PDB file of C-alpha atoms in Angstrom:
ATOM      1  CA  UNK A   1      -0.055   0.303   0.145  1.00  0.00           C
ATOM      2  CA  UNK A   2       0.680   3.786   0.014  1.00  0.00           C
ATOM      3  CA  UNK A   3       0.025   5.597   2.819  1.00  0.00           C
ATOM      4  CA  UNK A   4      -1.094   9.565   2.937  1.00  0.00           C
ATOM      5  CA  UNK A   5      -0.113  11.601   5.718  1.00  0.00           C
ATOM      6  CA  UNK A   6      -1.735  14.805   5.829  1.00  0.00           C
ATOM      7  CA  UNK A   7      -0.092  16.601   8.282  1.00  0.00           C
ATOM      8  CA  UNK A   8       2.722  14.717   7.704  1.00  0.00           C
ATOM      9  CA  UNK A   9       5.010  17.307   8.816  1.00  0.00           C
ATOM     10  CA  UNK A  10       3.503  17.913  12.107  1.00  0.00           C
ATOM     11  CA  UNK A  11       4.635  17.085  15.450  1.00  0.00           C
ATOM     12  CA  UNK A  12       2.620  13.481  15.336  1.00  0.00           C
ATOM     13  CA  UNK A  13       2.827  13.798  11.458  1.00  0.00           C
ATOM     14  CA  UNK A  14       6.410  13.242  11.494  1.00  0.00           C
ATOM     15  CA  UNK A  15       6.892  10.732  13.955  1.00  0.00           C
ATOM     16  CA  UNK A  16       3.393   8.205  12.531  1.00  0.00           C
ATOM     17  CA  UNK A  17       5.654   8.788   8.885  1.00  0.00           C
ATOM     18  CA  UNK A  18       8.783   7.454  10.392  1.00  0.00           C
ATOM     19  CA  UNK A  19       7.383   4.861  12.135  1.00  0.00           C
ATOM     20  CA  UNK A  20       5.932   3.730   8.931  1.00  0.00           C
ATOM     21  CA  UNK A  21       8.446   4.070   6.365  1.00  0.00           C
ATOM     22  CA  UNK A  22      10.779   2.186   9.461  1.00  0.00           C
ATOM     23  CA  UNK A  23       8.799  -0.802   8.629  1.00  0.00           C
ATOM     24  CA  UNK A  24       8.155  -0.845   5.347  1.00  0.00           C
ATOM     25  CA  UNK A  25       5.058   1.007   4.523  1.00  0.00           C
ATOM     26  CA  UNK A  26       5.585   3.620   1.862  1.00  0.00           C
ATOM     27  CA  UNK A  27       4.753   6.824   2.321  1.00  0.00           C
ATOM     28  CA  UNK A  28       3.841  10.371   1.381  1.00  0.00           C
ATOM     29  CA  UNK A  29       3.286  13.413   3.263  1.00  0.00           C
ATOM     30  CA  UNK A  30       0.588  16.659   2.975  1.00  0.00           C
ATOM     31  CA  UNK A  31       1.049  19.660   4.959  1.00  0.00           C
ATOM     32  CA  UNK A  32       0.478  23.163   4.699  1.00  0.00           C
ATOM     33  CA  UNK A  33       3.013  23.937   6.590  1.00  0.00           C
ATOM     34  CA  UNK A  34       1.375  26.199   8.903  1.00  0.00           C
ATOM     35  CA  UNK A  35       2.657  24.428  12.217  1.00  0.00           C
ATOM     36  CA  UNK A  36       4.598  21.901  10.017  1.00  0.00           C
ATOM     37  CA  UNK A  37       8.294  21.568   9.615  1.00  0.00           C
ATOM     38  CA  UNK A  38      10.182  19.258   6.522  1.00  0.00           C
ATOM     39  CA  UNK A  39      12.981  18.440   8.103  1.00  0.00           C
ATOM     40  CA  UNK A  40      11.112  16.289  10.494  1.00  0.00           C
ATOM     41  CA  UNK A  41      10.519  14.029   7.414  1.00  0.00           C
ATOM     42  CA  UNK A  42      13.355  11.637   6.152  1.00  0.00           C
ATOM     43  CA  UNK A  43      14.620  12.382   3.158  1.00  0.00           C
ATOM     44  CA  UNK A  44      12.487   9.657   1.040  1.00  0.00           C
ATOM     45  CA  UNK A  45       9.529  10.859   1.976  1.00  0.00           C
ATOM     46  CA  UNK A  46       8.194  12.997  -0.506  1.00  0.00           C
ATOM     47  CA  UNK A  47       6.533  16.050   1.128  1.00  0.00           C
ATOM     48  CA  UNK A  48       3.710  18.092  -0.756  1.00  0.00           C
ATOM     49  CA  UNK A  49       2.829  21.139   0.082  1.00  0.00           C
ATOM     50  CA  UNK A  50      -0.927  22.001   0.224  1.00  0.00           C
ATOM     51  CA  UNK A  51      -4.491  22.104   2.367  1.00  0.00           C
ATOM     52  CA  UNK A  52      -6.911  19.232   2.271  1.00  0.00           C
ATOM     53  CA  UNK A  53      -9.311  22.128   1.906  1.00  0.00           C
ATOM     54  CA  UNK A  54      -7.909  21.834  -1.746  1.00  0.00           C
ATOM     55  CA  UNK A  55      -9.892  18.490  -3.624  1.00  0.00           C
ATOM     56  CA  UNK A  56      -7.748  19.308  -6.945  1.00  0.00           C
ATOM     57  CA  UNK A  57      -4.722  19.021  -5.260  1.00  0.00           C
ATOM     58  CA  UNK A  58      -5.956  16.054  -2.854  1.00  0.00           C
ATOM     59  CA  UNK A  59      -6.840  14.399  -6.669  1.00  0.00           C
ATOM     60  CA  UNK A  60      -3.471  15.417  -7.976  1.00  0.00           C
ATOM     61  CA  UNK A  61      -1.971  13.818  -5.307  1.00  0.00           C
ATOM     62  CA  UNK A  62      -3.994  10.168  -4.953  1.00  0.00           C
ATOM     63  CA  UNK A  63      -3.268   9.992  -8.953  1.00  0.00           C
ATOM     64  CA  UNK A  64       0.475  10.460  -8.998  1.00  0.00           C
ATOM     65  CA  UNK A  65       1.403   8.288  -5.862  1.00  0.00           C
ATOM     66  CA  UNK A  66      -1.695   6.244  -6.584  1.00  0.00           C
ATOM     67  CA  UNK A  67      -2.147   6.722  -2.971  1.00  0.00           C
ATOM     68  CA  UNK A  68      -4.333   3.072  -1.537  1.00  0.00           C
ATOM     69  CA  UNK A  69      -4.877   4.337   1.870  1.00  0.00           C
ATOM     70  CA  UNK A  70      -5.254   7.724   4.233  1.00  0.00           C
ATOM     71  CA  UNK A  71      -4.031   8.774   8.037  1.00  0.00           C
ATOM     72  CA  UNK A  72      -5.612  11.927   8.297  1.00  0.00           C
ATOM     73  CA  UNK A  73      -3.796  13.743  10.721  1.00  0.00           C
ATOM     74  CA  UNK A  74      -3.762  17.297   9.817  1.00  0.00           C
ATOM     75  CA  UNK A  75      -6.301  19.670  11.887  1.00  0.00           C
ATOM     76  CA  UNK A  76      -6.072  22.805  13.793  1.00  0.00           C
ATOM     77  CA  UNK A  77      -5.728  21.856  17.675  1.00  0.00           C
ATOM     78  CA  UNK A  78      -5.724  24.300  20.196  1.00  0.00           C
ATOM     79  CA  UNK A  79      -8.734  24.220  22.845  1.00  0.00           C
ATOM     80  CA  UNK A  80      -8.318  28.053  23.465  1.00  0.00           C
ATOM     81  CA  UNK A  81      -8.334  28.847  19.450  1.00  0.00           C
ATOM     82  CA  UNK A  82     -11.246  26.961  19.043  1.00  0.00           C
ATOM     83  CA  UNK A  83     -13.409  29.163  21.419  1.00  0.00           C
ATOM     84  CA  UNK A  84     -12.158  32.570  19.721  1.00  0.00           C
ATOM     85  CA  UNK A  85     -12.344  31.213  16.936  1.00  0.00           C
ATOM     86  CA  UNK A  86     -15.238  28.205  16.099  1.00  0.00           C
ATOM     87  CA  UNK A  87     -15.632  29.204  12.146  1.00  0.00           C
ATOM     88  CA  UNK A  88     -12.048  28.431  11.112  1.00  0.00           C
ATOM     89  CA  UNK A  89     -12.113  24.779  13.368  1.00  0.00           C
ATOM     90  CA  UNK A  90     -14.912  24.106  12.072  1.00  0.00           C
ATOM     91  CA  UNK A  91     -13.941  25.209   8.350  1.00  0.00           C
ATOM     92  CA  UNK A  92     -10.425  23.476   8.444  1.00  0.00           C
ATOM     93  CA  UNK A  93     -11.260  20.479  10.615  1.00  0.00           C
ATOM     94  CA  UNK A  94     -14.529  20.088   9.551  1.00  0.00           C
ATOM     95  CA  UNK A  95     -13.971  20.994   6.023  1.00  0.00           C
ATOM     96  CA  UNK A  96     -11.157  19.412   5.095  1.00  0.00           C
ATOM     97  CA  UNK A  97     -12.059  16.382   6.028  1.00  0.00           C
ATOM     98  CA  UNK A  98     -14.893  16.472   4.158  1.00  0.00           C
ATOM     99  CA  UNK A  99     -13.085  17.844   0.968  1.00  0.00           C
ATOM    100  CA  UNK A 100     -11.042  15.519   1.880  1.00  0.00           C
ATOM    101  CA  UNK A 101     -13.254  12.092   2.176  1.00  0.00           C
ATOM    102  CA  UNK A 102     -14.971  13.324  -1.293  1.00  0.00           C
ATOM    103  CA  UNK A 103     -11.932  13.179  -2.791  1.00  0.00           C
ATOM    104  CA  UNK A 104     -10.764   9.122  -1.323  1.00  0.00           C
ATOM    105  CA  UNK A 105     -14.392   7.801  -2.607  1.00  0.00           C
ATOM    106  CA  UNK A 106     -13.655   9.580  -6.118  1.00  0.00           C
ATOM    107  CA  UNK A 107     -10.394   7.759  -6.303  1.00  0.00           C
ATOM    108  CA  UNK A 108     -11.586   4.931  -4.553  1.00  0.00           C
ATOM    109  CA  UNK A 109      -9.810   4.686  -1.713  1.00  0.00           C
ATOM    110  CA  UNK A 110     -10.267   1.679   0.858  1.00  0.00           C
ATOM    111  CA  UNK A 111      -8.571   2.892   4.289  1.00  0.00           C
ATOM    112  CA  UNK A 112      -9.094   5.567   5.732  1.00  0.00           C
ATOM    113  CA  UNK A 113      -6.770   5.973   9.553  1.00  0.00           C
ATOM    114  CA  UNK A 114      -8.492   9.402  11.371  1.00  0.00           C
ATOM    115  CA  UNK A 115      -6.573  11.106  13.734  1.00  0.00           C
ATOM    116  CA  UNK A 116      -9.552  12.236  16.811  1.00  0.00           C
ATOM    117  CA  UNK A 117      -8.809  13.262  20.252  1.00  0.00           C
ATOM    118  CA  UNK A 118      -9.941  12.344  23.781  1.00  0.00           C
ATOM    119  CA  UNK A 119     -11.632  15.780  23.791  1.00  0.00           C
ATOM    120  CA  UNK A 120     -14.749  14.515  21.606  1.00  0.00           C
ATOM    121  CA  UNK A 121     -15.401  12.667  26.142  1.00  0.00           C
ATOM    122  CA  UNK A 122     -15.563  16.525  27.647  1.00  0.00           C
ATOM    123  CA  UNK A 123     -15.226  15.861  31.304  1.00  0.00           C
ATOM    124  CA  UNK A 124     -16.989  12.410  32.019  1.00  0.00           C
ATOM    125  CA  UNK A 125     -17.840  11.160  35.888  1.00  0.00           C
ATOM    126  CA  UNK A 126     -15.434   7.838  35.725  1.00  0.00           C
ATOM    127  CA  UNK A 127     -12.575   6.161  36.610  1.00  0.00           C
ATOM    128  CA  UNK A 128     -11.374   4.857  33.637  1.00  0.00           C
ATOM    129  CA  UNK A 129     -13.241   6.620  29.931  1.00  0.00           C
ATOM    130  CA  UNK A 130     -14.169   3.731  27.408  1.00  0.00           C
ATOM    131  CA  UNK A 131     -15.341   4.037  24.034  1.00  0.00           C
ATOM    132  CA  UNK A 132     -18.765   3.532  25.486  1.00  0.00           C
ATOM    133  CA  UNK A 133     -18.320   6.577  27.239  1.00  0.00           C
ATOM    134  CA  UNK A 134     -20.552   9.212  26.041  1.00  0.00           C
ATOM    135  CA  UNK A 135     -19.409  12.131  23.825  1.00  0.00           C
ATOM    136  CA  UNK A 136     -20.301  15.029  25.694  1.00  0.00           C
ATOM    137  CA  UNK A 137     -17.318  17.351  24.016  1.00  0.00           C
ATOM    138  CA  UNK A 138     -16.953  21.005  25.991  1.00  0.00           C
ATOM    139  CA  UNK A 139     -15.309  23.328  23.469  1.00  0.00           C
ATOM    140  CA  UNK A 140     -15.373  23.893  19.553  1.00  0.00           C
ATOM    141  CA  UNK A 141     -12.121  21.863  18.730  1.00  0.00           C
ATOM    142  CA  UNK A 142     -13.966  19.018  20.459  1.00  0.00           C
ATOM    143  CA  UNK A 143     -17.067  19.466  18.749  1.00  0.00           C
ATOM    144  CA  UNK A 144     -14.663  18.961  14.973  1.00  0.00           C
ATOM    145  CA  UNK A 145     -13.347  15.914  16.566  1.00  0.00           C
ATOM    146  CA  UNK A 146     -17.054  14.470  17.128  1.00  0.00           C
ATOM    147  CA  UNK A 147     -18.839  15.893  14.308  1.00  0.00           C
ATOM    148  CA  UNK A 148     -14.972  14.438  12.251  1.00  0.00           C
ATOM    149  CA  UNK A 149     -15.877  11.104  13.668  1.00  0.00           C
ATOM    150  CA  UNK A 150     -19.136  10.490  12.434  1.00  0.00           C
ATOM    151  CA  UNK A 151     -18.407  12.137   9.045  1.00  0.00           C
ATOM    152  CA  UNK A 152     -15.333   9.668   8.820  1.00  0.00           C
ATOM    153  CA  UNK A 153     -17.973   6.669   9.608  1.00  0.00           C
ATOM    154  CA  UNK A 154     -21.226   8.358   7.389  1.00  0.00           C
ATOM    155  CA  UNK A 155     -18.138   7.919   4.064  1.00  0.00           C
ATOM    156  CA  UNK A 156     -16.922   4.839   5.148  1.00  0.00           C
ATOM    157  CA  UNK A 157     -20.579   2.661   4.833  1.00  0.00           C
ATOM    158  CA  UNK A 158     -21.652   4.878   1.802  1.00  0.00           C
ATOM    159  CA  UNK A 159     -18.582   4.560  -0.718  1.00  0.00           C
ATOM    160  CA  UNK A 160     -17.538   1.296   1.413  1.00  0.00           C
ATOM    161  CA  UNK A 161     -14.604   2.182   3.056  1.00  0.00           C
ATOM    162  CA  UNK A 162     -12.698   1.182   5.775  1.00  0.00           C
ATOM    163  CA  UNK A 163     -12.418   3.277   8.815  1.00  0.00           C
ATOM    164  CA  UNK A 164      -9.701   3.425  12.357  1.00  0.00           C
ATOM    165  CA  UNK A 165     -10.684   6.772  14.469  1.00  0.00           C
ATOM    166  CA  UNK A 166      -7.954   6.390  17.519  1.00  0.00           C
ATOM    167  CA  UNK A 167      -9.182   9.197  20.434  1.00  0.00           C
ATOM    168  CA  UNK A 168      -5.205   9.909  21.784  1.00  0.00           C
ATOM    169  CA  UNK A 169      -5.103  11.405  24.931  1.00  0.00           C
ATOM    170  CA  UNK A 170      -2.622  13.356  26.052  1.00  0.00           C
ATOM    171  CA  UNK A 171       0.798  13.492  23.563  1.00  0.00           C
ATOM    172  CA  UNK A 172       4.195  14.319  25.142  1.00  0.00           C
ATOM    173  CA  UNK A 173       8.200  13.589  24.388  1.00  0.00           C
ATOM    174  CA  UNK A 174       9.846  12.598  20.773  1.00  0.00           C
ATOM    175  CA  UNK A 175      11.632   9.642  19.291  1.00  0.00           C
ATOM    176  CA  UNK A 176      14.361  12.241  18.658  1.00  0.00           C
ATOM    177  CA  UNK A 177      15.213  15.916  19.916  1.00  0.00           C
ATOM    178  CA  UNK A 178      15.078  17.398  16.412  1.00  0.00           C
ATOM    179  CA  UNK A 179      11.147  15.959  16.792  1.00  0.00           C
ATOM    180  CA  UNK A 180      10.248  16.991  19.251  1.00  0.00           C
ATOM    181  CA  UNK A 181       7.371  19.419  19.815  1.00  0.00           C
ATOM    182  CA  UNK A 182       7.983  22.857  19.313  1.00  0.00           C
ATOM    183  CA  UNK A 183       4.661  24.785  20.742  1.00  0.00           C
ATOM    184  CA  UNK A 184       4.291  26.083  23.903  1.00  0.00           C
ATOM    185  CA  UNK A 185       0.557  24.494  24.027  1.00  0.00           C
ATOM    186  CA  UNK A 186       1.087  21.361  26.397  1.00  0.00           C
ATOM    187  CA  UNK A 187       1.576  21.391  29.694  1.00  0.00           C
ATOM    188  CA  UNK A 188       5.067  19.741  29.508  1.00  0.00           C
ATOM    189  CA  UNK A 189       6.466  22.526  27.153  1.00  0.00           C
ATOM    190  CA  UNK A 190       4.706  24.954  29.589  1.00  0.00           C
ATOM    191  CA  UNK A 191       6.161  24.088  32.405  1.00  0.00           C
ATOM    192  CA  UNK A 192      10.085  23.698  30.174  1.00  0.00           C
ATOM    193  CA  UNK A 193       8.962  27.240  29.636  1.00  0.00           C
ATOM    194  CA  UNK A 194       8.423  28.424  32.806  1.00  0.00           C
ATOM    195  CA  UNK A 195      11.898  26.699  33.349  1.00  0.00           C
ATOM    196  CA  UNK A 196      13.411  28.249  31.151  1.00  0.00           C
ATOM    197  CA  UNK A 197      12.395  31.838  32.065  1.00  0.00           C
ATOM    198  CA  UNK A 198      13.217  31.565  35.651  1.00  0.00           C
ATOM    199  CA  UNK A 199      10.215  30.912  36.429  1.00  0.00           C
ATOM    200  CA  UNK A 200       7.727  28.575  38.855  1.00  0.00           C
ATOM    201  CA  UNK A 201       5.853  25.859  37.319  1.00  0.00           C
ATOM    202  CA  UNK A 202       1.699  26.652  38.100  1.00  0.00           C
ATOM    203  CA  UNK A 203      -1.196  24.256  38.613  1.00  0.00           C
ATOM    204  CA  UNK A 204      -4.515  25.327  38.313  1.00  0.00           C
ATOM    205  CA  UNK A 205      -6.686  24.481  41.234  1.00  0.00           C
ATOM    206  CA  UNK A 206      -4.754  22.003  43.854  1.00  0.00           C
ATOM    207  CA  UNK A 207      -8.176  21.648  46.045  1.00  0.00           C
ATOM    208  CA  UNK A 208     -10.034  18.377  43.059  1.00  0.00           C
ATOM    209  CA  UNK A 209     -11.288  15.348  44.296  1.00  0.00           C
ATOM    210  CA  UNK A 210      -8.028  13.225  43.852  1.00  0.00           C
ATOM    211  CA  UNK A 211      -4.884  11.906  46.085  1.00  0.00           C
ATOM    212  CA  UNK A 212      -3.315  15.120  46.001  1.00  0.00           C
ATOM    213  CA  UNK A 213      -6.299  17.755  45.068  1.00  0.00           C
ATOM    214  CA  UNK A 214      -4.910  18.261  41.493  1.00  0.00           C
ATOM    215  CA  UNK A 215      -6.056  17.174  38.105  1.00  0.00           C
ATOM    216  CA  UNK A 216      -5.446  13.465  36.636  1.00  0.00           C
ATOM    217  CA  UNK A 217      -4.546  13.016  32.894  1.00  0.00           C
ATOM    218  CA  UNK A 218      -4.134   9.613  30.790  1.00  0.00           C
ATOM    219  CA  UNK A 219       0.582  10.664  29.261  1.00  0.00           C
ATOM    220  CA  UNK A 220       1.300   9.080  26.331  1.00  0.00           C
ATOM    221  CA  UNK A 221       4.406   8.821  24.871  1.00  0.00           C
ATOM    222  CA  UNK A 222       4.361  10.065  21.135  1.00  0.00           C
ATOM    223  CA  UNK A 223       6.649   7.315  19.535  1.00  0.00           C
ATOM    224  CA  UNK A 224       3.844   4.780  21.136  1.00  0.00           C
ATOM    225  CA  UNK A 225       0.927   6.418  19.699  1.00  0.00           C
ATOM    226  CA  UNK A 226       3.406   6.517  16.079  1.00  0.00           C
ATOM    227  CA  UNK A 227       2.541   2.915  16.877  1.00  0.00           C
ATOM    228  CA  UNK A 228      -0.660   2.750  17.295  1.00  0.00           C
ATOM    229  CA  UNK A 229      -1.085   4.530  13.909  1.00  0.00           C
ATOM    230  CA  UNK A 230       1.056   1.391  12.371  1.00  0.00           C
ATOM    231  CA  UNK A 231      -1.086  -1.082  14.163  1.00  0.00           C
ATOM    232  CA  UNK A 232      -4.035   0.627  12.751  1.00  0.00           C
ATOM    233  CA  UNK A 233      -2.978   0.992   9.079  1.00  0.00           C
ATOM    234  CA  UNK A 234      -2.151  -2.502   9.250  1.00  0.00           C
ATOM    235  CA  UNK A 235      -5.700  -3.274  10.703  1.00  0.00           C
ATOM    236  CA  UNK A 236      -6.812  -1.870   7.839  1.00  0.00           C
ATOM    237  CA  UNK A 237      -4.812  -3.626   5.395  1.00  0.00           C
ATOM    238  CA  UNK A 238      -6.263  -6.862   6.330  1.00  0.00           C
ATOM    239  CA  UNK A 239      -9.922  -6.359   7.386  1.00  0.00           C
ATOM    240  CA  UNK A 240     -13.009  -4.274   6.791  1.00  0.00           C
ATOM    241  CA  UNK A 241     -15.381  -2.490   8.531  1.00  0.00           C
ATOM    242  CA  UNK A 242     -14.973   0.953  10.996  1.00  0.00           C
ATOM    243  CA  UNK A 243     -13.123   0.434  14.603  1.00  0.00           C
ATOM    244  CA  UNK A 244     -13.166   3.182  17.299  1.00  0.00           C
ATOM    245  CA  UNK A 245     -10.363   3.087  20.163  1.00  0.00           C
ATOM    246  CA  UNK A 246      -8.640   5.016  22.919  1.00  0.00           C
ATOM    247  CA  UNK A 247      -4.731   5.293  22.549  1.00  0.00           C
ATOM    248  CA  UNK A 248      -3.719   5.735  26.128  1.00  0.00           C
ATOM    249  CA  UNK A 249      -1.701   3.797  28.851  1.00  0.00           C
ATOM    250  CA  UNK A 250      -4.867   3.832  30.647  1.00  0.00           C
ATOM    251  CA  UNK A 251      -2.809   5.295  34.081  1.00  0.00           C
ATOM    252  CA  UNK A 252      -3.292   8.180  35.651  1.00  0.00           C
ATOM    253  CA  UNK A 253      -0.869  10.538  36.309  1.00  0.00           C
ATOM    254  CA  UNK A 254      -1.290  14.041  39.198  1.00  0.00           C
ATOM    255  CA  UNK A 255      -0.494  17.338  37.740  1.00  0.00           C
ATOM    256  CA  UNK A 256       2.149  17.431  40.700  1.00  0.00           C
ATOM    257  CA  UNK A 257       3.207  14.101  40.127  1.00  0.00           C
ATOM    258  CA  UNK A 258       3.904  16.034  36.180  1.00  0.00           C
ATOM    259  CA  UNK A 259       5.648  19.054  37.353  1.00  0.00           C
ATOM    260  CA  UNK A 260       8.000  16.725  40.093  1.00  0.00           C
ATOM    261  CA  UNK A 261       9.087  13.997  37.379  1.00  0.00           C
ATOM    262  CA  UNK A 262       9.633  16.804  35.679  1.00  0.00           C
ATOM    263  CA  UNK A 263      11.886  19.217  38.191  1.00  0.00           C
ATOM    264  CA  UNK A 264      14.089  15.303  38.735  1.00  0.00           C
ATOM    265  CA  UNK A 265      14.663  15.497  34.969  1.00  0.00           C
ATOM    266  CA  UNK A 266      15.228  18.570  34.690  1.00  0.00           C
ATOM    267  CA  UNK A 267      17.159  19.221  37.786  1.00  0.00           C
ATOM    268  CA  UNK A 268      15.309  22.323  38.433  1.00  0.00           C
ATOM    269  CA  UNK A 269      12.705  21.457  41.660  1.00  0.00           C
ATOM    270  CA  UNK A 270      11.369  24.516  42.672  1.00  0.00           C
ATOM    271  CA  UNK A 271       7.945  24.625  44.368  1.00  0.00           C
ATOM    272  CA  UNK A 272       5.054  25.026  41.917  1.00  0.00           C
ATOM    273  CA  UNK A 273       2.768  28.172  42.233  1.00  0.00           C
ATOM    274  CA  UNK A 274      -1.120  27.131  42.863  1.00  0.00           C
ATOM    275  CA  UNK A 275      -3.372  29.430  41.640  1.00  0.00           C
ATOM    276  CA  UNK A 276      -7.174  29.565  40.410  1.00  0.00           C
ATOM    277  CA  UNK A 277      -9.273  26.654  39.009  1.00  0.00           C
ATOM    278  CA  UNK A 278      -9.570  26.937  34.419  1.00  0.00           C
ATOM    279  CA  UNK A 279     -12.713  26.317  33.723  1.00  0.00           C
ATOM    280  CA  UNK A 280     -13.543  23.225  31.798  1.00  0.00           C
ATOM    281  CA  UNK A 281     -10.990  21.393  33.967  1.00  0.00           C
ATOM    282  CA  UNK A 282     -12.238  17.480  34.306  1.00  0.00           C
ATOM    283  CA  UNK A 283     -10.442  16.213  37.958  1.00  0.00           C
ATOM    284  CA  UNK A 284      -9.481  13.679  35.907  1.00  0.00           C
ATOM    285  CA  UNK A 285      -9.216  12.121  32.058  1.00  0.00           C
ATOM    286  CA  UNK A 286      -7.385   7.851  32.595  1.00  0.00           C
ATOM    287  CA  UNK A 287      -8.050   6.000  29.450  1.00  0.00           C
ATOM    288  CA  UNK A 288      -9.751   2.532  29.099  1.00  0.00           C
ATOM    289  CA  UNK A 289      -6.360   0.840  26.517  1.00  0.00           C
ATOM    290  CA  UNK A 290      -7.927  -2.797  26.952  1.00  0.00           C
ATOM    291  CA  UNK A 291      -9.708  -2.374  23.012  1.00  0.00           C
ATOM    292  CA  UNK A 292      -6.585  -0.878  21.703  1.00  0.00           C
ATOM    293  CA  UNK A 293      -4.928  -4.359  23.351  1.00  0.00           C
ATOM    294  CA  UNK A 294      -7.506  -6.872  21.962  1.00  0.00           C
ATOM    295  CA  UNK A 295      -8.676  -5.499  17.844  1.00  0.00           C
ATOM    296  CA  UNK A 296      -4.936  -3.973  17.533  1.00  0.00           C
ATOM    297  CA  UNK A 297      -2.603  -5.611  19.542  1.00  0.00           C
ATOM    298  CA  UNK A 298      -0.918  -2.653  20.810  1.00  0.00           C
ATOM    299  CA  UNK A 299       0.050  -1.492  24.250  1.00  0.00           C
ATOM    300  CA  UNK A 300       2.521   0.978  24.984  1.00  0.00           C
ATOM    301  CA  UNK A 301       5.566   0.504  26.427  1.00  0.00           C
ATOM    302  CA  UNK A 302       6.771   3.699  27.590  1.00  0.00           C
ATOM    303  CA  UNK A 303       6.313   5.638  30.867  1.00  0.00           C
ATOM    304  CA  UNK A 304       6.071   9.185  31.830  1.00  0.00           C
ATOM    305  CA  UNK A 305      10.133   9.754  32.905  1.00  0.00           C
ATOM    306  CA  UNK A 306      11.183   8.717  29.518  1.00  0.00           C
ATOM    307  CA  UNK A 307       8.545  10.682  27.844  1.00  0.00           C
ATOM    308  CA  UNK A 308       9.574  13.793  30.035  1.00  0.00           C
ATOM    309  CA  UNK A 309      13.248  13.250  29.700  1.00  0.00           C
ATOM    310  CA  UNK A 310      13.036  13.246  25.459  1.00  0.00           C
ATOM    311  CA  UNK A 311      10.659  16.309  25.686  1.00  0.00           C
ATOM    312  CA  UNK A 312      13.959  17.885  27.940  1.00  0.00           C
ATOM    313  CA  UNK A 313      16.371  16.894  25.080  1.00  0.00           C
ATOM    314  CA  UNK A 314      14.415  18.297  21.862  1.00  0.00           C
ATOM    315  CA  UNK A 315      13.410  21.517  24.259  1.00  0.00           C
ATOM    316  CA  UNK A 316      17.315  22.431  24.971  1.00  0.00           C
ATOM    317  CA  UNK A 317      17.696  21.682  21.333  1.00  0.00           C
ATOM    318  CA  UNK A 318      15.245  24.117  20.072  1.00  0.00           C
ATOM    319  CA  UNK A 319      14.993  26.540  22.916  1.00  0.00           C
ATOM    320  CA  UNK A 320      18.205  26.078  24.845  1.00  0.00           C
ATOM    321  CA  UNK A 321      18.303  26.981  28.906  1.00  0.00           C
TER     322      UNK A 321
END
């Protein structure tokens, strides 16, 4: 097969491209480079600059590279930005997906892997979030991901496309320093940024109903996530139908515990500042990873310390101390 990876020069996309290419899959990347970095991709992976909103470009790429499957990662993904710019998020995340699926159906491509998110669940009050936990997103980003899942499954049923939707939990780490996330939007780089500026980390609320009062999350190493994509792509190559799977470790780590690990890795153990809660933060969001193990034969192999240490090496490469 030949797989087109949209968003292939992004933080997650480049990891997926490398893992799939190293496993012997033929890979082509499409990226509008709004957040992607071409240097992240191996030299032998073709990169086409463009948007999934460009149906004509998609048609040409599918024909030129004889694409037989799509891994769709291209999307805007910042919660606060989605609240401020909901129409942009719907236009790019949902509109781009609709254009892509139309081109996929027209080209007769039969395999489609969709990058979804735990944001589709909202803030459920459960110990472990299973794939059957009701979806109730609380921001436009999560809404676009849930709408995207509906659209993927509907197109799959209508056009005979086999589909997998992967619901990521909190992604961190890097397989190599040059592949690290260069943004400062998630908790690990946000803490690194504070420490680099000689400021204490921040904790938003320490009065949640958890053992140490801080929010608990499920963190997944981006290298494990990339391997989950390979497992899902190979399942698509062998089996038809549709599948929705959580991608997490099934283990919760509190914000305070995570900051402690960051202090140990960086050598900067200054106490965190406790500030007011942020609106919408759930006390606990941890995945059930059982379906991924059963359906994909995949389980996460890397722990939180490895995530933090690899992310720190990437931070030092891109940002310095």
